[in-house]
Amino acid sequence: MRSFKFLCLVFFCFNLSGYAQKDSIKSPGFLKFTHSVWVDSVMTTLSKEERIAQLIMVAAYSNRGEEHKQEILKLVKKQKIGGLIFFQGGPVRQVKLMNKYQEASNVPLLGAIDAEWGIGMRLDSTISYPFQMSLGALQNDSLIYAMGVEVAKQIKRVGLHLNFAPVVDVNNNAANPVINFRSFGENKVKVAEKGIAYMLGLQEHGVLPTAKHFPGHGDTDTDSHYALPRIMHSRARLDNTELYPFREIIKAGIGGVMVAHLDVPALDSTGVPSTLSKPIISGLLKEELGFQGLIVTDAMNMKGVTKDNSPGVVDKDAILAGNDLLEFTEDVPKAIEEIKKAIKKGLISQKEIDDRCRKILAIKQWVGLNKYKPIDLKNIGKDLNSSKAELLNRNLTEASLTVLRNESELLPLRRLDTLKIASISVGGEANYQFQKTLGLYSKINHFNIPYEATKAELDSIKNNISEFNLVIIGLHDDSKYPRNNMKISAEVQSFLKAIAETKKSILTFFKNPYSLANLEVAESASALILTYQDSKNSEDLAAQLIFGGVGANGKLPVSIGEKYKEGDGLIISGGLRFKYTLPEDANMNAKFLNRKIDSLMQQAMDLKAIPGGQILVARDQKVVFHKAYGSQSYSDTTKVKLSDLYDLASVTKITSVLPALMKLKDEGKFSLEAGIDAYLPYFENSNKSGISMRKILAHQAGFKSWIPYWETTLRRNGTYKWKTIKKDSSARFPVKIAENMWLFKNYQKEIFKQIKRSDLEKEQKYLYSGLAFYLFPSIIEKLSKEEFTSYLDANFYDKLGSTSLTYNPMKKYDLDKIIPTENDFFFRKRTIHGKVYDEGAIMMSGVSGNAGLFSNANDVAKLMQMYLNNGTYGGVNYISEATLEEFTKYQFPENGNRRGLGFDKPSLDERSLNGNTAISASDASFGHTGYTGTMVWMDPETKLLFIFLSNRVQPTRDNTLLYKLNTRTNIQQILYDAIIE
């Protein structure tokens, strides 16, 4: 984080100093080496032909076979070419080949790549940053500078030295087929500023950038790869618009400029491509604009320059026009021969060739090739895909998100309990990241339709979404690049428009912004989000934007017809709910976190302490680790999914009873000093009468630890008593314990009776007891005048979006989505799957304050984060800060009691590796563990949240290996160790 802040400071200091001097031109740094000792020494070894060859760069590929490799080696050894530009391939193959080619070359080769959006533009298994049009939406150009730094590191890591980027064309033609999304936009000033930011990141970290495509390729509807575009603007217009970014980036000291293949009559009336035009290159670029750096041609195999020009001859003409470096020369021997002829004819002097050769060699020294070493392949994959680089990638995407409409401040969504949400992905697939991330925030029904859906498909979805009051539409892009076209049929467009006109709707557009001009639904949607391209990051972060996990402040970089203007964009605040991100975003070490947690979980599974589990880690309301491990049980191979539900066991206490009691306390309906008999008169005149709720919740009341209620259902011979359990249900036996096990309807009274009659300990000191938690639901119902589970749903779970937090999960979920617990050999005599493991809880119809809740880690985390946020989450205040502070502090520490009110706390004694929580957990931290192998813990001081869900009671509750290994608290300690100070 410190290094990133330093980079930003460097960038802004530059803006305030050298770049602010508009009338001065900063000279490219490599020029100081043109007459260095090393350059002089190399020059003495080169023949005239070899000096020409230094000006030639040919195309190389790392995804082609041995024949191609030998062709390149021949050019390197025999023709002595100066460099290579690498196209498609992979990083390992690329480095191996570059090392081989360097070994074969007398003079180190200059390596280039088109890495406009990072080396992922050309090499597989590497990072692709957002396209430049996405970056054009950014309001913080220091992020672009940081991208330049990372791209520079990656280019050098694969043994290359030049980046043919940035594109500083002003894209003011929506029909532009070749620049378009590769441009920062239509605002010349912003194009210049962002181009300079990218350039500085590259150049200040040892990679030579080349601004392209001079003199400006933005206002054309012809692709120069296939024909010669003609630009008919006046010189005044060119000076004012197209040339502006080049002028500014030259002043800022860029090292290279690439010349495009364009016919620009206002600059050269002869009709020759600009690549071959001496008035444009030598006259305008060198003399008028004062550029002294490297001038490189666009690819010399493009139709824009090769038409009517033969190989070799066209290369000679490019050199005569003033270019220093020929890119993608098709016939190297012919090119060298033609240039030699030109020297002999006096069309160009040997000194001019030598000066350009020195310039190439100076660049080689500037990038360190005078001290060349082969590139090491060790850890190259990890180096090119670091967490830091991926976080930057996400930050760039997040900063580009643009909201063009937000009626009635719909975004970010609030009051989830009032919304019934459907999502429709158009052109997407069922498992697209957009819908996956949406599902992390609330219950959503997902639908998918193709671009040309049939009437039957559309009618089916129309019928299915009739009951929903909010529809989220994701319009996806199935192409590699965000082209300016629409594949959506008129029927689908009409269908989407009808939805937007009749329901609240959010349209998320994952395509080229120009395409919005022909999309009618964009005018009708309640909210409109633009991501500029379709990627895993853009889908993930757009979904997070909708729910307030992240915000948006992007501005449209281009105008879209008359609908939207360049600069449009609304500011949407984030931080409302969880942000799902990478550990580095919360100043945690991702590599350490993943390696250590994975290792401990694997150990626990290998030793059969647990068959699997879920872990969620959040810091500062940022989910930085969210993984599922292993299988649902030892007896099958069903893998645990992040959406699977676990039996929370005693974690139920702090996820059901405690939030309700805290809310009721805030409302003045519940007092910690009142006795249990004040709320349940049944306990008057019992030995528990007058014992305060404070003591009860702090486990300081002297209650027995537990009562085996189920034993009262059995005869001495182990069979069930006729008055307690039957094989079939009836009005008198309506409580289902398991298949063919139905409990007497009034058995809850028996449980209450046993609690009432139970003895108290001789002293009121700390003894963990769950007895009162069987009673609390009745207290809560009495005080709230609502059914317990309905009260929790309405006041907490539905508002939080914690829809998997539920009692009796089989009422809502299929069995395969619920993790099994133990094999019960003593009461139910079967595998417990889909019902609570706790005997007392199942005998209370599965609803108890002691146990009974099921959930996945993600939904538990929302409630726990609310606690960490002092009672607030998603814009809703649930509990007062004062009440939370009271419940989460030590209550009776003077008696050696570490408990809060319902919450567990760290040990009061000296911490140990085998303690109830991590050694580094602060005294302010709080949480709870569960008998099934669950643990949740929150630490306000470090803003850490830890959720651990498992079913350690597999195969039976006698399996205590999880405790012996201390897996949960060992993992929790890793979280503290992973924090980067």
Short mmCIF file of N, CA and C in Angstrom, two decimals, residues 291-429:
data_model
loop_
_atom_site.label_atom_id
_atom_site.label_comp_id
_atom_site.label_asym_id
_atom_site.label_seq_id
_atom_site.Cartn_x
_atom_site.Cartn_y
_atom_site.Cartn_z
N PHE A 291 10.07 16.39 -31.72
CA PHE A 291 10.27 15.07 -31.15
C PHE A 291 11.64 14.52 -31.54
N GLN A 292 12.40 14.09 -30.54
CA GLN A 292 13.75 13.57 -30.76
C GLN A 292 13.87 12.08 -30.47
N GLY A 293 12.79 11.47 -29.99
CA GLY A 293 12.85 10.07 -29.58
C GLY A 293 12.74 9.10 -30.73
N LEU A 294 12.39 7.87 -30.40
CA LEU A 294 12.28 6.78 -31.37
C LEU A 294 11.00 6.93 -32.18
N ILE A 295 11.14 6.90 -33.50
CA ILE A 295 9.98 6.91 -34.40
C ILE A 295 9.90 5.53 -35.04
N VAL A 296 8.78 4.86 -34.80
CA VAL A 296 8.60 3.50 -35.28
C VAL A 296 7.38 3.45 -36.19
N THR A 297 7.46 2.64 -37.20
CA THR A 297 6.32 2.50 -38.11
C THR A 297 5.27 1.60 -37.49
N ASP A 298 4.02 1.76 -37.92
CA ASP A 298 3.03 0.72 -37.65
C ASP A 298 3.45 -0.49 -38.49
N ALA A 299 2.83 -1.62 -38.25
CA ALA A 299 3.24 -2.86 -38.90
C ALA A 299 3.32 -2.69 -40.41
N MET A 300 4.45 -3.08 -40.95
CA MET A 300 4.69 -2.89 -42.38
C MET A 300 4.08 -3.99 -43.25
N ASN A 301 3.23 -4.82 -42.67
CA ASN A 301 2.51 -5.82 -43.45
C ASN A 301 1.04 -5.44 -43.62
N MET A 302 0.64 -4.27 -43.09
CA MET A 302 -0.77 -3.87 -43.16
C MET A 302 -1.11 -3.33 -44.55
N LYS A 303 -2.33 -3.60 -44.99
CA LYS A 303 -2.75 -3.21 -46.33
C LYS A 303 -2.71 -1.70 -46.53
N GLY A 304 -2.83 -0.97 -45.43
CA GLY A 304 -2.81 0.48 -45.53
C GLY A 304 -1.51 1.02 -46.09
N VAL A 305 -0.43 0.22 -45.99
CA VAL A 305 0.85 0.67 -46.51
C VAL A 305 1.38 -0.24 -47.63
N THR A 306 0.97 -1.50 -47.64
CA THR A 306 1.53 -2.44 -48.63
C THR A 306 0.86 -2.34 -49.99
N LYS A 307 -0.39 -1.81 -50.02
CA LYS A 307 -1.06 -1.72 -51.29
C LYS A 307 -0.27 -0.82 -52.25
N ASP A 308 0.01 -1.34 -53.42
CA ASP A 308 0.77 -0.64 -54.45
C ASP A 308 2.23 -0.41 -54.05
N ASN A 309 2.68 -1.04 -52.95
CA ASN A 309 4.07 -0.91 -52.52
C ASN A 309 4.63 -2.30 -52.25
N SER A 310 5.76 -2.62 -52.85
CA SER A 310 6.32 -3.96 -52.69
C SER A 310 7.21 -4.03 -51.46
N PRO A 311 7.31 -5.24 -50.84
CA PRO A 311 8.17 -5.42 -49.67
C PRO A 311 9.60 -4.99 -49.97
N GLY A 312 10.27 -4.45 -48.99
CA GLY A 312 11.63 -3.96 -49.18
C GLY A 312 11.64 -2.54 -49.65
N VAL A 313 10.94 -2.27 -50.75
CA VAL A 313 10.86 -0.90 -51.26
C VAL A 313 10.08 -0.04 -50.28
N VAL A 314 8.99 -0.56 -49.77
CA VAL A 314 8.17 0.21 -48.84
C VAL A 314 8.93 0.48 -47.55
N ASP A 315 9.78 -0.48 -47.14
CA ASP A 315 10.59 -0.28 -45.94
C ASP A 315 11.62 0.82 -46.16
N LYS A 316 12.22 0.82 -47.34
CA LYS A 316 13.18 1.88 -47.70
C LYS A 316 12.51 3.24 -47.66
N ASP A 317 11.31 3.32 -48.22
CA ASP A 317 10.59 4.60 -48.24
C ASP A 317 10.25 5.07 -46.82
N ALA A 318 9.97 4.13 -45.92
CA ALA A 318 9.68 4.50 -44.53
C ALA A 318 10.92 5.08 -43.87
N ILE A 319 12.08 4.52 -44.17
CA ILE A 319 13.32 5.06 -43.61
C ILE A 319 13.60 6.45 -44.18
N LEU A 320 13.39 6.60 -45.47
CA LEU A 320 13.62 7.90 -46.10
C LEU A 320 12.69 8.97 -45.52
N ALA A 321 11.50 8.57 -45.12
CA ALA A 321 10.53 9.53 -44.57
C ALA A 321 10.94 10.01 -43.19
N GLY A 322 11.80 9.25 -42.50
CA GLY A 322 12.27 9.69 -41.19
C GLY A 322 12.06 8.70 -40.07
N ASN A 323 11.50 7.51 -40.36
CA ASN A 323 11.32 6.52 -39.31
C ASN A 323 12.66 5.95 -38.85
N ASP A 324 12.73 5.60 -37.56
CA ASP A 324 13.95 5.00 -37.00
C ASP A 324 13.88 3.48 -36.98
N LEU A 325 12.68 2.96 -36.79
CA LEU A 325 12.53 1.52 -36.60
C LEU A 325 11.40 1.00 -37.46
N LEU A 326 11.66 -0.05 -38.19
CA LEU A 326 10.67 -0.68 -39.05
C LEU A 326 10.06 -1.86 -38.32
N GLU A 327 8.76 -1.82 -38.12
CA GLU A 327 8.09 -2.92 -37.41
C GLU A 327 7.46 -3.88 -38.42
N PHE A 328 7.70 -5.17 -38.21
CA PHE A 328 7.06 -6.23 -39.00
C PHE A 328 7.47 -6.15 -40.48
N THR A 329 8.76 -5.98 -40.68
CA THR A 329 9.28 -6.04 -42.05
C THR A 329 9.07 -7.43 -42.61
N GLU A 330 8.51 -7.51 -43.82
CA GLU A 330 8.17 -8.81 -44.39
C GLU A 330 9.33 -9.46 -45.14
N ASP A 331 10.21 -8.63 -45.72
CA ASP A 331 11.34 -9.18 -46.49
C ASP A 331 12.60 -8.44 -46.04
N VAL A 332 13.27 -9.01 -45.05
CA VAL A 332 14.41 -8.33 -44.44
C VAL A 332 15.57 -8.15 -45.43
N PRO A 333 16.02 -9.20 -46.14
CA PRO A 333 17.13 -8.99 -47.08
C PRO A 333 16.81 -7.92 -48.13
N LYS A 334 15.60 -7.94 -48.64
CA LYS A 334 15.20 -6.96 -49.64
C LYS A 334 15.21 -5.55 -49.06
N ALA A 335 14.73 -5.40 -47.82
CA ALA A 335 14.70 -4.09 -47.18
C ALA A 335 16.11 -3.54 -47.01
N ILE A 336 17.04 -4.38 -46.54
CA ILE A 336 18.43 -3.94 -46.36
C ILE A 336 19.05 -3.54 -47.70
N GLU A 337 18.78 -4.34 -48.71
CA GLU A 337 19.33 -4.04 -50.04
C GLU A 337 18.80 -2.72 -50.58
N GLU A 338 17.48 -2.48 -50.42
CA GLU A 338 16.88 -1.24 -50.93
C GLU A 338 17.41 -0.01 -50.19
N ILE A 339 17.65 -0.14 -48.90
CA ILE A 339 18.17 0.99 -48.13
C ILE A 339 19.62 1.26 -48.54
N LYS A 340 20.38 0.20 -48.79
CA LYS A 340 21.75 0.37 -49.27
C LYS A 340 21.77 1.13 -50.59
N LYS A 341 20.83 0.79 -51.47
CA LYS A 341 20.74 1.49 -52.76
C LYS A 341 20.44 2.97 -52.56
N ALA A 342 19.54 3.24 -51.59
CA ALA A 342 19.16 4.63 -51.32
C ALA A 342 20.36 5.43 -50.83
N ILE A 343 21.22 4.80 -50.02
CA ILE A 343 22.43 5.48 -49.54
C ILE A 343 23.36 5.77 -50.72
N LYS A 344 23.50 4.77 -51.58
CA LYS A 344 24.39 4.91 -52.74
C LYS A 344 23.90 6.02 -53.67
N LYS A 345 22.57 6.17 -53.75
CA LYS A 345 21.98 7.19 -54.62
C LYS A 345 21.98 8.57 -53.97
N GLY A 346 22.36 8.64 -52.72
CA GLY A 346 22.37 9.91 -52.02
C GLY A 346 21.02 10.33 -51.50
N LEU A 347 20.06 9.42 -51.48
CA LEU A 347 18.72 9.75 -50.95
C LEU A 347 18.73 9.86 -49.43
N ILE A 348 19.71 9.21 -48.84
CA ILE A 348 19.91 9.29 -47.39
C ILE A 348 21.39 9.03 -47.14
N SER A 349 21.97 9.68 -46.15
CA SER A 349 23.40 9.54 -45.91
C SER A 349 23.69 8.40 -44.96
N GLN A 350 24.91 7.92 -45.01
CA GLN A 350 25.33 6.89 -44.07
C GLN A 350 25.29 7.43 -42.64
N LYS A 351 25.60 8.73 -42.50
CA LYS A 351 25.56 9.32 -41.16
C LYS A 351 24.14 9.27 -40.58
N GLU A 352 23.14 9.52 -41.44
CA GLU A 352 21.76 9.46 -40.95
C GLU A 352 21.41 8.04 -40.49
N ILE A 353 21.88 7.06 -41.25
CA ILE A 353 21.66 5.67 -40.85
C ILE A 353 22.38 5.38 -39.54
N ASP A 354 23.62 5.86 -39.44
CA ASP A 354 24.41 5.62 -38.22
C ASP A 354 23.75 6.29 -37.01
N ASP A 355 23.24 7.49 -37.20
CA ASP A 355 22.58 8.19 -36.09
C ASP A 355 21.36 7.41 -35.60
N ARG A 356 20.62 6.85 -36.54
CA ARG A 356 19.44 6.06 -36.14
C ARG A 356 19.85 4.76 -35.49
N CYS A 357 20.92 4.17 -35.98
CA CYS A 357 21.45 2.96 -35.37
C CYS A 357 21.89 3.25 -33.93
N ARG A 358 22.56 4.38 -33.75
CA ARG A 358 22.97 4.77 -32.40
C ARG A 358 21.75 4.96 -31.48
N LYS A 359 20.68 5.49 -32.05
CA LYS A 359 19.47 5.68 -31.26
C LYS A 359 18.92 4.33 -30.79
N ILE A 360 18.92 3.34 -31.67
CA ILE A 360 18.46 2.00 -31.30
C ILE A 360 19.36 1.41 -30.23
N LEU A 361 20.66 1.55 -30.41
CA LEU A 361 21.60 1.02 -29.43
C LEU A 361 21.48 1.75 -28.10
N ALA A 362 21.23 3.06 -28.16
CA ALA A 362 21.06 3.82 -26.92
C ALA A 362 19.85 3.32 -26.13
N ILE A 363 18.80 2.98 -26.86
CA ILE A 363 17.62 2.41 -26.19
C ILE A 363 17.98 1.08 -25.56
N LYS A 364 18.78 0.28 -26.26
CA LYS A 364 19.19 -1.01 -25.72
C LYS A 364 19.99 -0.83 -24.43
N GLN A 365 20.84 0.19 -24.39
CA GLN A 365 21.57 0.44 -23.15
C GLN A 365 20.62 0.96 -22.07
N TRP A 366 19.68 1.82 -22.45
CA TRP A 366 18.73 2.39 -21.48
C TRP A 366 17.89 1.30 -20.81
N VAL A 367 17.54 0.25 -21.58
CA VAL A 367 16.73 -0.84 -20.99
C VAL A 367 17.60 -1.91 -20.34
N GLY A 368 18.93 -1.71 -20.36
CA GLY A 368 19.84 -2.61 -19.66
C GLY A 368 20.41 -3.74 -20.47
N LEU A 369 20.26 -3.70 -21.79
CA LEU A 369 20.77 -4.78 -22.62
C LEU A 369 22.29 -4.77 -22.75
N ASN A 370 22.93 -3.68 -22.35
CA ASN A 370 24.40 -3.67 -22.33
C ASN A 370 24.94 -4.61 -21.25
N LYS A 371 24.07 -5.00 -20.33
CA LYS A 371 24.43 -5.96 -19.28
C LYS A 371 23.44 -7.13 -19.32
N TYR A 372 23.19 -7.60 -20.51
CA TYR A 372 22.15 -8.63 -20.72
C TYR A 372 22.42 -9.90 -19.93
N LYS A 373 21.33 -10.42 -19.34
CA LYS A 373 21.34 -11.73 -18.71
C LYS A 373 20.08 -12.48 -19.16
N PRO A 374 20.18 -13.78 -19.37
CA PRO A 374 18.98 -14.55 -19.74
C PRO A 374 17.89 -14.40 -18.67
N ILE A 375 16.65 -14.50 -19.10
CA ILE A 375 15.52 -14.37 -18.18
C ILE A 375 15.30 -15.70 -17.45
N ASP A 376 15.19 -15.62 -16.13
CA ASP A 376 14.95 -16.80 -15.30
C ASP A 376 13.47 -17.18 -15.37
N LEU A 377 13.21 -18.46 -15.58
CA LEU A 377 11.83 -18.93 -15.70
C LEU A 377 11.20 -19.25 -14.35
N LYS A 378 11.98 -19.33 -13.30
CA LYS A 378 11.46 -19.73 -11.99
C LYS A 378 10.38 -18.76 -11.50
N ASN A 379 9.24 -19.31 -11.12
CA ASN A 379 8.10 -18.55 -10.56
C ASN A 379 7.53 -17.51 -11.54
N ILE A 380 7.76 -17.68 -12.81
CA ILE A 380 7.30 -16.65 -13.76
C ILE A 380 5.78 -16.53 -13.76
N GLY A 381 5.07 -17.67 -13.63
CA GLY A 381 3.61 -17.61 -13.61
C GLY A 381 3.10 -16.80 -12.45
N LYS A 382 3.67 -17.02 -11.27
CA LYS A 382 3.25 -16.27 -10.08
C LYS A 382 3.63 -14.80 -10.19
N ASP A 383 4.82 -14.54 -10.74
CA ASP A 383 5.27 -13.16 -10.88
C ASP A 383 4.36 -12.37 -11.80
N LEU A 384 3.86 -13.02 -12.84
CA LEU A 384 3.03 -12.32 -13.82
C LEU A 384 1.57 -12.22 -13.38
N ASN A 385 1.21 -12.95 -12.36
CA ASN A 385 -0.18 -12.95 -11.91
C ASN A 385 -0.25 -12.72 -10.40
N SER A 386 0.48 -11.75 -9.93
CA SER A 386 0.55 -11.49 -8.49
C SER A 386 -0.78 -10.94 -7.98
N SER A 387 -0.99 -11.09 -6.69
CA SER A 387 -2.21 -10.54 -6.07
C SER A 387 -2.23 -9.03 -6.19
N LYS A 388 -1.08 -8.41 -6.09
CA LYS A 388 -1.01 -6.95 -6.21
C LYS A 388 -1.48 -6.51 -7.59
N ALA A 389 -1.04 -7.22 -8.64
CA ALA A 389 -1.44 -6.87 -9.99
C ALA A 389 -2.92 -7.12 -10.22
N GLU A 390 -3.42 -8.22 -9.66
CA GLU A 390 -4.84 -8.53 -9.82
C GLU A 390 -5.71 -7.53 -9.07
N LEU A 391 -5.25 -7.09 -7.90
CA LEU A 391 -6.01 -6.08 -7.16
C LEU A 391 -6.06 -4.78 -7.95
N LEU A 392 -4.93 -4.40 -8.55
CA LEU A 392 -4.92 -3.21 -9.39
C LEU A 392 -5.91 -3.36 -10.53
N ASN A 393 -5.95 -4.55 -11.12
CA ASN A 393 -6.88 -4.82 -12.22
C ASN A 393 -8.33 -4.59 -11.76
N ARG A 394 -8.65 -5.10 -10.58
CA ARG A 394 -10.00 -4.92 -10.03
C ARG A 394 -10.27 -3.45 -9.71
N ASN A 395 -9.26 -2.77 -9.17
CA ASN A 395 -9.44 -1.35 -8.83
C ASN A 395 -9.69 -0.50 -10.07
N LEU A 396 -9.01 -0.84 -11.16
CA LEU A 396 -9.23 -0.13 -12.42
C LEU A 396 -10.66 -0.34 -12.92
N THR A 397 -11.11 -1.59 -12.86
CA THR A 397 -12.48 -1.88 -13.30
C THR A 397 -13.49 -1.18 -12.41
N GLU A 398 -13.27 -1.25 -11.12
CA GLU A 398 -14.18 -0.59 -10.18
C GLU A 398 -14.27 0.91 -10.45
N ALA A 399 -13.12 1.52 -10.70
CA ALA A 399 -13.09 2.97 -10.93
C ALA A 399 -13.73 3.36 -12.26
N SER A 400 -13.87 2.38 -13.17
CA SER A 400 -14.46 2.69 -14.47
C SER A 400 -15.98 2.60 -14.48
N LEU A 401 -16.57 1.94 -13.47
CA LEU A 401 -18.02 1.74 -13.46
C LEU A 401 -18.74 3.08 -13.56
N THR A 402 -19.68 3.15 -14.49
CA THR A 402 -20.36 4.41 -14.78
C THR A 402 -21.87 4.21 -14.68
N VAL A 403 -22.51 5.05 -13.89
CA VAL A 403 -23.96 5.00 -13.75
C VAL A 403 -24.55 6.20 -14.50
N LEU A 404 -25.37 5.92 -15.50
CA LEU A 404 -25.95 6.97 -16.33
C LEU A 404 -27.37 7.34 -15.93
N ARG A 405 -28.01 6.48 -15.15
CA ARG A 405 -29.35 6.81 -14.65
C ARG A 405 -29.55 6.12 -13.30
N ASN A 406 -30.23 6.83 -12.40
CA ASN A 406 -30.50 6.25 -11.08
C ASN A 406 -31.77 6.89 -10.52
N GLU A 407 -32.90 6.51 -11.09
CA GLU A 407 -34.18 7.11 -10.70
C GLU A 407 -34.51 6.80 -9.24
N SER A 408 -34.96 7.81 -8.55
CA SER A 408 -35.37 7.69 -7.14
C SER A 408 -34.27 7.08 -6.28
N GLU A 409 -33.02 7.31 -6.69
CA GLU A 409 -31.86 6.80 -5.94
C GLU A 409 -32.01 5.30 -5.65
N LEU A 410 -32.37 4.57 -6.69
CA LEU A 410 -32.55 3.13 -6.56
C LEU A 410 -31.25 2.44 -6.17
N LEU A 411 -30.14 2.92 -6.73
CA LEU A 411 -28.82 2.36 -6.42
C LEU A 411 -28.16 3.17 -5.30
N PRO A 412 -27.48 2.50 -4.36
CA PRO A 412 -27.49 1.05 -4.18
C PRO A 412 -28.79 0.59 -3.54
N LEU A 413 -29.15 -0.66 -3.76
CA LEU A 413 -30.41 -1.18 -3.25
C LEU A 413 -30.46 -1.14 -1.72
N ARG A 414 -31.58 -0.73 -1.20
CA ARG A 414 -31.80 -0.72 0.25
C ARG A 414 -33.05 -1.55 0.56
N ARG A 415 -33.33 -1.72 1.81
CA ARG A 415 -34.52 -2.44 2.27
C ARG A 415 -34.75 -3.71 1.46
N LEU A 416 -33.82 -4.61 1.58
CA LEU A 416 -33.92 -5.87 0.83
C LEU A 416 -35.17 -6.66 1.19
N ASP A 417 -35.68 -6.44 2.40
CA ASP A 417 -36.89 -7.17 2.81
C ASP A 417 -38.12 -6.75 2.03
N THR A 418 -38.03 -5.62 1.32
CA THR A 418 -39.18 -5.16 0.52
C THR A 418 -39.05 -5.56 -0.95
N LEU A 419 -37.94 -6.19 -1.30
CA LEU A 419 -37.67 -6.48 -2.70
C LEU A 419 -37.77 -7.96 -3.00
N LYS A 420 -38.42 -8.26 -4.09
CA LYS A 420 -38.40 -9.62 -4.62
C LYS A 420 -37.73 -9.51 -5.99
N ILE A 421 -36.52 -10.07 -6.08
CA ILE A 421 -35.62 -9.75 -7.19
C ILE A 421 -35.46 -10.92 -8.15
N ALA A 422 -35.54 -10.59 -9.43
CA ALA A 422 -35.19 -11.55 -10.49
C ALA A 422 -34.05 -10.94 -11.30
N SER A 423 -33.18 -11.79 -11.82
CA SER A 423 -32.14 -11.31 -12.73
C SER A 423 -32.27 -12.03 -14.06
N ILE A 424 -32.07 -11.29 -15.13
CA ILE A 424 -32.12 -11.86 -16.48
C ILE A 424 -30.80 -11.53 -17.17
N SER A 425 -30.04 -12.55 -17.52
CA SER A 425 -28.81 -12.35 -18.29
C SER A 425 -29.11 -12.62 -19.75
N VAL A 426 -28.86 -11.62 -20.58
CA VAL A 426 -29.11 -11.72 -22.02
C VAL A 426 -27.78 -11.98 -22.71
N GLY A 427 -27.69 -13.12 -23.37
CA GLY A 427 -26.45 -13.48 -24.04
C GLY A 427 -25.45 -14.10 -23.09
N GLY A 428 -25.83 -14.21 -21.83
CA GLY A 428 -24.96 -14.81 -20.84
C GLY A 428 -25.30 -16.27 -20.61
N GLU A 429 -24.54 -16.89 -19.74
CA GLU A 429 -24.77 -18.28 -19.41
C GLU A 429 -25.17 -18.39 -17.95
#
